[in-house]
CSV table of C-alpha atoms in Angstrom, one decimal:
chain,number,residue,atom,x,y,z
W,96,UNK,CA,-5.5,18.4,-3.2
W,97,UNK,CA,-2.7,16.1,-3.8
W,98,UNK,CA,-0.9,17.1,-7.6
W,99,UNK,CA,-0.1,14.3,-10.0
W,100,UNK,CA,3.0,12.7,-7.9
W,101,UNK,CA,0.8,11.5,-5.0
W,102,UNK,CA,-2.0,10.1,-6.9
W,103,UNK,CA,-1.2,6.2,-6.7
W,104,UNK,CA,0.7,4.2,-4.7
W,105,UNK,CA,1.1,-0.2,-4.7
W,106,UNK,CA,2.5,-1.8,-2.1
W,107,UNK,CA,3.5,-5.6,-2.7
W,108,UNK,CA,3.4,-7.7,0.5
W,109,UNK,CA,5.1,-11.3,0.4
W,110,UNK,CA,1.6,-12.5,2.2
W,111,UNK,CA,-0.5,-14.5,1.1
W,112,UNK,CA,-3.6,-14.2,2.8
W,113,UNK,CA,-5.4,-11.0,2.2
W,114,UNK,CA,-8.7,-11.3,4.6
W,115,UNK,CA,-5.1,-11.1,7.3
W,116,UNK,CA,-4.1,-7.8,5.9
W,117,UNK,CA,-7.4,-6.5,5.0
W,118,UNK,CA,-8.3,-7.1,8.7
W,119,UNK,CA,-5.0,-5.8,10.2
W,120,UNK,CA,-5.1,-2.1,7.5
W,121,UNK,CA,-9.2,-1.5,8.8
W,122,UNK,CA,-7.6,-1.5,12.5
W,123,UNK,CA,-4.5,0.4,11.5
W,124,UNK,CA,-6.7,3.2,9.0
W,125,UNK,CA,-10.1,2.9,11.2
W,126,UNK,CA,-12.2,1.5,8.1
W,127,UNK,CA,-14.6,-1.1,7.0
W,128,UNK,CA,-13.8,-3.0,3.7
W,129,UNK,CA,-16.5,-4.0,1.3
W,130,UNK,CA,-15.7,-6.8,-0.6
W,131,UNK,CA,-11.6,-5.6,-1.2
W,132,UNK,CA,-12.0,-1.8,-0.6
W,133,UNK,CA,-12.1,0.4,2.2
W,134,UNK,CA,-13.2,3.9,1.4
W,135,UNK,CA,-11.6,6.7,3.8
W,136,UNK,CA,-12.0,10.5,3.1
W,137,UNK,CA,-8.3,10.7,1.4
W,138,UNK,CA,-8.0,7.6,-0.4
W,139,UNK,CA,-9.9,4.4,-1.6
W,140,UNK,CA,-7.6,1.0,-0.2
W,141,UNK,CA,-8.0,-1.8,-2.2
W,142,UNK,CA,-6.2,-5.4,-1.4
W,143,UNK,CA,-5.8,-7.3,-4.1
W,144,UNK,CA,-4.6,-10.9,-5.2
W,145,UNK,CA,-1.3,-9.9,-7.3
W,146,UNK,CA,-2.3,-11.6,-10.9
W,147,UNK,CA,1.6,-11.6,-11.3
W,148,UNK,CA,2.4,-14.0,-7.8
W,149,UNK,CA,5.0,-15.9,-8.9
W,150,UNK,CA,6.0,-14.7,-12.1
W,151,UNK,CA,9.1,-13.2,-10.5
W,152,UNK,CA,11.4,-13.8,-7.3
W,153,UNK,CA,11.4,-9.9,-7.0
W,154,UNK,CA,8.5,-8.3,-5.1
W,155,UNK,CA,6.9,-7.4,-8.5
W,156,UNK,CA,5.6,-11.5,-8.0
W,157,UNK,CA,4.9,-11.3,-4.7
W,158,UNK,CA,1.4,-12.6,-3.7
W,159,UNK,CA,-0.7,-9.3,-2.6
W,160,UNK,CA,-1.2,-5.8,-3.3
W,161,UNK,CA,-2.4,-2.9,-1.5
W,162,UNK,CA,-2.9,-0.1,-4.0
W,163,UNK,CA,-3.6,3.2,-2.4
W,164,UNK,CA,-5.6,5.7,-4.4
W,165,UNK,CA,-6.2,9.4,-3.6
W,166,UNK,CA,-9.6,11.1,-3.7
W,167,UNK,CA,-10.0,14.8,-4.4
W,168,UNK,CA,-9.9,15.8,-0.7
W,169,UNK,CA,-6.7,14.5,-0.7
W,170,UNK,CA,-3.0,16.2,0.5
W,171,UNK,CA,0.7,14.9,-1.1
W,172,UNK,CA,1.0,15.0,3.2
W,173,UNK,CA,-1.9,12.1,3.8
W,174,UNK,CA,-1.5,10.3,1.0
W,175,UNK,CA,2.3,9.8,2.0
W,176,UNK,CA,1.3,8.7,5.6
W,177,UNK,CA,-1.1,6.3,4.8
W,178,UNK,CA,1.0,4.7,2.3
W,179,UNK,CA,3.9,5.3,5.1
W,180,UNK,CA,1.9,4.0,7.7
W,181,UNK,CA,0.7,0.4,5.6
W,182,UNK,CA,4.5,-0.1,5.0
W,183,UNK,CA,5.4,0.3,8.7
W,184,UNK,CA,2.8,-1.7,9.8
W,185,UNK,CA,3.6,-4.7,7.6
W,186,UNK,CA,6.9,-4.6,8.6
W,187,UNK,CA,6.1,-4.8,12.4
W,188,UNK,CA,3.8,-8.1,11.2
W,189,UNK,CA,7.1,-9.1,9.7
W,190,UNK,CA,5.4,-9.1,6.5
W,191,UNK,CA,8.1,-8.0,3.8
W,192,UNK,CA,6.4,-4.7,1.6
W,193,UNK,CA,8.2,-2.8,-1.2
W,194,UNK,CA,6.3,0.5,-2.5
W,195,UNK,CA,5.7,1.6,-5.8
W,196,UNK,CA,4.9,4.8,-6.5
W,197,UNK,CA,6.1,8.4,-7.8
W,198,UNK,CA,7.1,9.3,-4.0
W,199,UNK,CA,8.5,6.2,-2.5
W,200,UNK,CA,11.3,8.1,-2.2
W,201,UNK,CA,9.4,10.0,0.1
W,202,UNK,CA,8.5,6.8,2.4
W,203,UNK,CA,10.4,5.1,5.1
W,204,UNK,CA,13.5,2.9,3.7
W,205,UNK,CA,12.5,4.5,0.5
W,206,UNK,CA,9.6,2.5,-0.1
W,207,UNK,CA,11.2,-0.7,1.4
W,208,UNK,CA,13.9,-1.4,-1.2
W,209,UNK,CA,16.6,-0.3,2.2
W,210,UNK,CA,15.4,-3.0,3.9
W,211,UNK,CA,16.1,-5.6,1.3
């Protein structure tokens, strides 16, 4: 069971086409989305339209979100590698993602914020 650090985590992608990420995070995690959610046995993935795109010209505005949230089965360990492995995989698409969460410090580049 994951305590309360590991709970949540949003990613902001500069993307802004979310049926391209939705498709490319059910390869990558082995799920089906209904609708904007894709229900695994650690954690619930939603992609979302960020109601804040273009608000800012920091990531906080970017266009979508991927919020990772942890079900009661749950570990700080695979709650940390699926948020790890959304980040790594957007970067490989060359789609810029920052984390934010209580543990990005925990995540590749620190959530993202090294590579900017």
């Amino acid at each position: 069971m994951t305590d309360e650090t590991h709970q949540f985590c949003k990613i902001f992608l500069c993307s802004p086409e979310p049926s391209a990420i939705m498709q490319a995070l059910s390869e990558l995690l082995g799920g089906v989305f209904l609708r904007r959610s894709m229900f695994l046995a650690d954690a619930t993935v939603d992609v979302l339209r960020n109601s804040d795109a273009g608000t800012s010209e920091d990531f906080v505005g970017w266009p979508t979100i991927v919020e990772i949230e942890a079900t009661r089965e749950a570990t700080n360990v695979s709650i940390r590698n699926i948020a790890a492995e959304v980040l790594t995989a957007m970067w490989s698409c060359d789609v810029p993602a920052i984390a934010s969460c209580s543990f990005e410090d925990e995540l590749p580049w620190h959530g993202g914020m090294d590579r900017l």
